[in-house]
mmCIF file of C-alpha atoms in Angstrom:
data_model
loop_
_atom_site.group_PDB
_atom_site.id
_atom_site.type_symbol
_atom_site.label_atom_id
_atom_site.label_comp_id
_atom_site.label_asym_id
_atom_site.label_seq_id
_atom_site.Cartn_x
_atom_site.Cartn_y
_atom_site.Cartn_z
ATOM 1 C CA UNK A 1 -57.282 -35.401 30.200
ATOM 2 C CA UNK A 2 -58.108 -37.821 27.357
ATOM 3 C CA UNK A 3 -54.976 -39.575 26.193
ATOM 4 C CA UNK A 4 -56.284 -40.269 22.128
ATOM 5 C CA UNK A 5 -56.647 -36.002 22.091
ATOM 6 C CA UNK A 6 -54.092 -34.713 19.808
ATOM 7 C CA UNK A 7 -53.584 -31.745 22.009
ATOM 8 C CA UNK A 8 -53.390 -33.782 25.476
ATOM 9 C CA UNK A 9 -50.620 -35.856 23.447
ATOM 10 C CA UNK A 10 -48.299 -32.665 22.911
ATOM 11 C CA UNK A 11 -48.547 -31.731 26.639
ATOM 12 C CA UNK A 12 -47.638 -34.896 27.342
ATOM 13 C CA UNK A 13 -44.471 -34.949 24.912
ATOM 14 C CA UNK A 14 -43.542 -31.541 26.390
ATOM 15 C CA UNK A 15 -42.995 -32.488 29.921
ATOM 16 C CA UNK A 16 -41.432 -35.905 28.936
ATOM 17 C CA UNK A 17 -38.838 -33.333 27.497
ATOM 18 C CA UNK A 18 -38.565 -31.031 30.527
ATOM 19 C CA UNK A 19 -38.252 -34.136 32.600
ATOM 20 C CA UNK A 20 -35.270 -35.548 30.369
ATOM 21 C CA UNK A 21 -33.786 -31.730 30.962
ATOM 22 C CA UNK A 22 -34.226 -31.384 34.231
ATOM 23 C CA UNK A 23 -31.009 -32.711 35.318
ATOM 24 C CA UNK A 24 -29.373 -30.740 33.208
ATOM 25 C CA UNK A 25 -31.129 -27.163 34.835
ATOM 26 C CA UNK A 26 -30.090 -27.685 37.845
ATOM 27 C CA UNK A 27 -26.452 -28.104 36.719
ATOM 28 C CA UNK A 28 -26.798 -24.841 35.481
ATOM 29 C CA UNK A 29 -28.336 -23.521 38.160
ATOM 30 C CA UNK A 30 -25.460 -24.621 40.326
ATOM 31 C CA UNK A 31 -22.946 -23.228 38.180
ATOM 32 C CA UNK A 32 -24.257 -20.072 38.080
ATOM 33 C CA UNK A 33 -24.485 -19.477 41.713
ATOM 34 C CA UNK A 34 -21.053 -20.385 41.554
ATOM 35 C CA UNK A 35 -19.654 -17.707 38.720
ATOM 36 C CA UNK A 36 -21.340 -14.742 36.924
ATOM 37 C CA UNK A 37 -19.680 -15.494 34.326
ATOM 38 C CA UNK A 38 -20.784 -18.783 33.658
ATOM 39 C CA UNK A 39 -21.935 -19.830 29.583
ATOM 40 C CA UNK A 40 -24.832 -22.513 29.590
ATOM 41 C CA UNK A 41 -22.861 -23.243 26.046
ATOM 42 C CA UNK A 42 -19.498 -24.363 28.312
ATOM 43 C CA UNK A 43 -21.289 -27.972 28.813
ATOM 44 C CA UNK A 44 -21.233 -30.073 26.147
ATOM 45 C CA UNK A 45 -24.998 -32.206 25.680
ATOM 46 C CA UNK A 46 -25.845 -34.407 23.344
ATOM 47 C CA UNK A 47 -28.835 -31.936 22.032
ATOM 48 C CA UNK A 48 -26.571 -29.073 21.733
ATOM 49 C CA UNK A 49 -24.516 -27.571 19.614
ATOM 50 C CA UNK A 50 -20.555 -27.446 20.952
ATOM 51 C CA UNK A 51 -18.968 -24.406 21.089
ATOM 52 C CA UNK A 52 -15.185 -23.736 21.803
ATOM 53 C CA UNK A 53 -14.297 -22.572 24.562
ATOM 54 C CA UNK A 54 -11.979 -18.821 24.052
ATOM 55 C CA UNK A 55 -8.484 -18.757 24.705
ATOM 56 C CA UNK A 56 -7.447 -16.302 27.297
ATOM 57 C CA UNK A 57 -5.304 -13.966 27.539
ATOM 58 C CA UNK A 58 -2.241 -14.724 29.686
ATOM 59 C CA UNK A 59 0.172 -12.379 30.457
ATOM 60 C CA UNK A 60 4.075 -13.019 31.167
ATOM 61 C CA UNK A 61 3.731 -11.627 35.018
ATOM 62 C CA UNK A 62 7.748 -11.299 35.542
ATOM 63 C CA UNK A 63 8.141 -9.665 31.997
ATOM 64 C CA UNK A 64 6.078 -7.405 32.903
ATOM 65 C CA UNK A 65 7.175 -6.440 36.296
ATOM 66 C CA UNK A 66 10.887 -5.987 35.264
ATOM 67 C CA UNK A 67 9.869 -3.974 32.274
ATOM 68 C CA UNK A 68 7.314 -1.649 34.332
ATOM 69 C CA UNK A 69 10.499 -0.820 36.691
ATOM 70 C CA UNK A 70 12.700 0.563 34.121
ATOM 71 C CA UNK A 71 9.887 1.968 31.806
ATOM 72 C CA UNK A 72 11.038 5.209 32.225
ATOM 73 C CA UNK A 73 14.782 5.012 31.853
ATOM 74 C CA UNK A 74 13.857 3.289 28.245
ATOM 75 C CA UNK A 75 11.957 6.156 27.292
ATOM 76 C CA UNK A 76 14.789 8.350 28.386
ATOM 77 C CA UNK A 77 16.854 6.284 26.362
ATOM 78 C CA UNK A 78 14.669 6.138 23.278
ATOM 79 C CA UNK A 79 13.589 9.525 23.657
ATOM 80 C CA UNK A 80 17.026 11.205 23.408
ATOM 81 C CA UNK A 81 18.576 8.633 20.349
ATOM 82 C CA UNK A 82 14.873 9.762 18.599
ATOM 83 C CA UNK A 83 15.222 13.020 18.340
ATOM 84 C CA UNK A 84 19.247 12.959 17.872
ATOM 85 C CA UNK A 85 19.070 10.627 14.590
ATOM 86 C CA UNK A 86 16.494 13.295 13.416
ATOM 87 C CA UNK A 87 19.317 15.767 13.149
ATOM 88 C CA UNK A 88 17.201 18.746 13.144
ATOM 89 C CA UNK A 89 19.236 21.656 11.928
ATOM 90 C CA UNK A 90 20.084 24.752 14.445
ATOM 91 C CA UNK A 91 19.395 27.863 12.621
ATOM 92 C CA UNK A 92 21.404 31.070 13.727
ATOM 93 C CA UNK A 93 22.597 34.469 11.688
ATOM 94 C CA UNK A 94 24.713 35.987 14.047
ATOM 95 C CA UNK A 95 22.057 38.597 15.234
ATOM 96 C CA UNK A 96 20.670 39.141 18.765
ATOM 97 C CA UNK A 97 19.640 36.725 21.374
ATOM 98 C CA UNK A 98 20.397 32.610 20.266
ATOM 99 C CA UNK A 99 17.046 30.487 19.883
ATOM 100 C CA UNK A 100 16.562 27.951 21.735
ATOM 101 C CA UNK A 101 18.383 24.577 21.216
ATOM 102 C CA UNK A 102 15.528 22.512 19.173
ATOM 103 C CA UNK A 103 16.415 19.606 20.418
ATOM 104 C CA UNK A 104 16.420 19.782 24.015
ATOM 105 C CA UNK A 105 12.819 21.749 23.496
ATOM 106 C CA UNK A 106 11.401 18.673 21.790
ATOM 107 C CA UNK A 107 12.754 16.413 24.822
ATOM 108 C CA UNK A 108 11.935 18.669 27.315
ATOM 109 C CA UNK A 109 8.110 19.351 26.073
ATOM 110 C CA UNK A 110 8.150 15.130 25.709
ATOM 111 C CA UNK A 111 9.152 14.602 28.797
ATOM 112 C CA UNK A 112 7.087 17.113 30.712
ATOM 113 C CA UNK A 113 3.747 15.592 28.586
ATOM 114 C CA UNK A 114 5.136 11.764 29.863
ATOM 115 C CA UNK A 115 5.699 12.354 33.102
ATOM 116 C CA UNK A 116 2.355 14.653 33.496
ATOM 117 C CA UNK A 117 3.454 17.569 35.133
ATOM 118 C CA UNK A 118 2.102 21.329 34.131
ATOM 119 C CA UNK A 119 4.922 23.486 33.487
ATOM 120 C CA UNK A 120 5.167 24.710 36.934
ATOM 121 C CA UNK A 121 6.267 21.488 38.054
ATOM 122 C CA UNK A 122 8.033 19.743 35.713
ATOM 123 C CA UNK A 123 11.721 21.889 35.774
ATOM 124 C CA UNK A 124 12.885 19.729 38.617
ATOM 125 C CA UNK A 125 12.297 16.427 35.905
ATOM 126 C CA UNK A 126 13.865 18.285 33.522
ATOM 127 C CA UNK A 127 16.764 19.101 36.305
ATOM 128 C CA UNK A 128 17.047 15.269 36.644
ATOM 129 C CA UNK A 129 17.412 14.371 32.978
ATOM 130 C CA UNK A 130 19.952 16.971 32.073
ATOM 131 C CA UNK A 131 22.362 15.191 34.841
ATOM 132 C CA UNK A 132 21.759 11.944 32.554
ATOM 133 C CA UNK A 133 22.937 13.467 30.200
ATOM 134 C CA UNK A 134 19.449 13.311 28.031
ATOM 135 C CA UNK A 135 19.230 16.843 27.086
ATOM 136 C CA UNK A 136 21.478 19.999 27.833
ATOM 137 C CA UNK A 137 19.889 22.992 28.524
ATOM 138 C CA UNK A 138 16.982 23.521 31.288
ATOM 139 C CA UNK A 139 14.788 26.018 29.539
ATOM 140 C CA UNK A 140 12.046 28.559 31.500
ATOM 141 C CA UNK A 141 9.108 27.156 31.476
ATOM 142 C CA UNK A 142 7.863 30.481 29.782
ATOM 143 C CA UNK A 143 10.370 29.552 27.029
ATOM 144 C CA UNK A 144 8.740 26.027 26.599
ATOM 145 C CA UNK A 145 5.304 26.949 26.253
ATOM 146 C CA UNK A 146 6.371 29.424 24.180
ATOM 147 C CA UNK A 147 7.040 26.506 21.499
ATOM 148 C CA UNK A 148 4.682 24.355 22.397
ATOM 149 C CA UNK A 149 1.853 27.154 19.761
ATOM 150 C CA UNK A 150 4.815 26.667 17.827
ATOM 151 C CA UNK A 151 3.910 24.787 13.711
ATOM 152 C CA UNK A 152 7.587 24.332 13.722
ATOM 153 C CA UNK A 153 7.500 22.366 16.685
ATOM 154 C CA UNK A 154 4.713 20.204 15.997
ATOM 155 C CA UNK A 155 6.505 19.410 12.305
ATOM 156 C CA UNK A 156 9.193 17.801 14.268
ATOM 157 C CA UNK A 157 6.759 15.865 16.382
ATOM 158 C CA UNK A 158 4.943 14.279 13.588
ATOM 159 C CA UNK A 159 8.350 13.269 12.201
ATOM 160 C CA UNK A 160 9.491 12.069 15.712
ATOM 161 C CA UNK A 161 6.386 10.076 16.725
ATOM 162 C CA UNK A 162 6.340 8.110 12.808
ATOM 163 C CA UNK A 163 10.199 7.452 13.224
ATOM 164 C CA UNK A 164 9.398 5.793 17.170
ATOM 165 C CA UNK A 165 6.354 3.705 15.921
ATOM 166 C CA UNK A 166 7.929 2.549 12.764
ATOM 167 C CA UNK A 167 9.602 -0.112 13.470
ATOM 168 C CA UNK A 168 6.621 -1.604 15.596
ATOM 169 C CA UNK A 169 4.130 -1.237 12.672
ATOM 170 C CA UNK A 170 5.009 -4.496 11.602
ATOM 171 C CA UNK A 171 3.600 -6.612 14.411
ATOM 172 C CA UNK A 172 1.186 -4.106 15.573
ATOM 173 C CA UNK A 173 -2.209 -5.700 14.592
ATOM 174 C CA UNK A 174 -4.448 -5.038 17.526
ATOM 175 C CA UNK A 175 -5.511 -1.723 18.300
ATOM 176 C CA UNK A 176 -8.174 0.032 21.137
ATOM 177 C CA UNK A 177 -9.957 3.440 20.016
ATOM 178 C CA UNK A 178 -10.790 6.091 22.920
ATOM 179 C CA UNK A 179 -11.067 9.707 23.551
ATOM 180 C CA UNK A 180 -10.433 12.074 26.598
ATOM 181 C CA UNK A 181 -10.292 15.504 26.893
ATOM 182 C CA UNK A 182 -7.820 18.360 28.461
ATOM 183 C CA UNK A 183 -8.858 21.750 29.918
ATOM 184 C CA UNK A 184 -7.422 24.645 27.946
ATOM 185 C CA UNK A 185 -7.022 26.711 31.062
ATOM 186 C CA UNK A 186 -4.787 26.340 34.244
ATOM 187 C CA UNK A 187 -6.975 24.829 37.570
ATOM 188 C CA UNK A 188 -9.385 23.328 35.117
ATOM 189 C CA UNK A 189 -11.120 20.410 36.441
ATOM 190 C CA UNK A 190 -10.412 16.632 35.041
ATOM 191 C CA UNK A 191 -12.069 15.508 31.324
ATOM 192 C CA UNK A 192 -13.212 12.073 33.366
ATOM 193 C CA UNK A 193 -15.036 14.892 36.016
ATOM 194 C CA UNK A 194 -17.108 17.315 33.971
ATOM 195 C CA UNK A 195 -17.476 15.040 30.697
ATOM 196 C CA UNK A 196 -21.273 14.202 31.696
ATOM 197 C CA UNK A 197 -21.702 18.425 31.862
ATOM 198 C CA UNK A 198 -22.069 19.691 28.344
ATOM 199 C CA UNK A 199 -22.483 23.358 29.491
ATOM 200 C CA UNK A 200 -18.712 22.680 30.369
ATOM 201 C CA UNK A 201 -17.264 20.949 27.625
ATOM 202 C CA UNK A 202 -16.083 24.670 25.666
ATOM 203 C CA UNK A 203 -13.547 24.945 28.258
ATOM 204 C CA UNK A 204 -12.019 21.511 26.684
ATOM 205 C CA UNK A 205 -10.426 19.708 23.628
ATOM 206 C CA UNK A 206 -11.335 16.551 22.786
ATOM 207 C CA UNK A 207 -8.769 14.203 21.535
ATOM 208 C CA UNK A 208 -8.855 10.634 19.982
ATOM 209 C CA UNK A 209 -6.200 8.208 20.668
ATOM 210 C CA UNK A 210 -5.223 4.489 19.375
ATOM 211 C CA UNK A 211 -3.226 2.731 20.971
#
């Protein structure tokens, strides 16, 4: 190696650097094998630029406990004042057979949907929330699905959904995008099994949620 060639001078410079840096690799190195999710940009050197740290996320444990026990008896509870300050009118002329009460369909096709039961299932729920006093009438399940194709029906949804998330919308600012699916036949397998299988997918609807 001749020391006055240019070239022999860079290669020199070069591992003079990766010398000076070398302390600083195996700090790195060490790190890592410690966490996977370690950032070479968490340690501050003199040669590189500092970047801040993010804040995490922390979550109020105990507010979250005692709300997660009694999540159900608030949706009860918000559920049934909901639909009542709607004050959806009961249409009847006097002629044959009484429709069904509108309100206690919209509660009972809510709560059947929350507490995701098929319609099969869900009468004893719907047994349970009548003794609260929630809604009044335990309808046939035959009479529920009846107006669940109903345009009526999903009207009153649309009004009862924008009247529960109103007075969030305010301090609402984050929001997560996803989709799922739901068979459109009884016995139908889960979205999360057969979404990979497209010969399948005609068998399901495909909805988009934000939450």
């Amino acid at each position: 190696m001749n020391p006055n060639n240019e070239e022999d001078k860079n290669i020199n410079k070069t591992f003079e650097i990766q010398k000076e840096l070398l302390p600083v690799y195996e700090l790195i190195m060490k790190a890592a094998v410690k966490s996977n999710s370690f950032s070479p940009l968490q340690y501050k050197q003199s040669s590189f630029i500092e970047v801040p740290l993010k804040e995490e996320f922390k979550r109020d444990w105990v507010s979250y406990e005692a709300e997660c026990k009694r999540e159900k008896f608030m949706f009860f509870k918000i559920l049934k004042h909901s639909v009542e300050y709607l004050n959806l009118e009961y249409k009847y002329k006097g002629n044959g057979r009484p429709s069904a009460f509108i309100d206690d369909i919209i509660k009972s096709l809510c709560i059947r949907f929350y507490s995701n039961y098929s319609s099969w299932r869900c009468n004893s729920e719907l047994e349970i929330t009548r003794s609260m006093g929630v809604i009044e009438n335990v309808y046939k399940r035959s009479t529920l699905n009846k107006y669940l194709q109903s345009r009526i029906i999903t009207k009153k949804l649309h009004k009862l959904y924008k009247l529960i998330a109103d007075p969030i919308a305010p301090i609402e600012t984050h929001f997560s995008a996803d989709a799922t699916g739901f068979g459109q036949a009884y016995g139908n397998k889960r979205w999360i099994e057969v979404r990979d299988e497209p010969k399948q997918w005609r068998y399901y609807r495909k909805l988009h949620i934000i939450s």
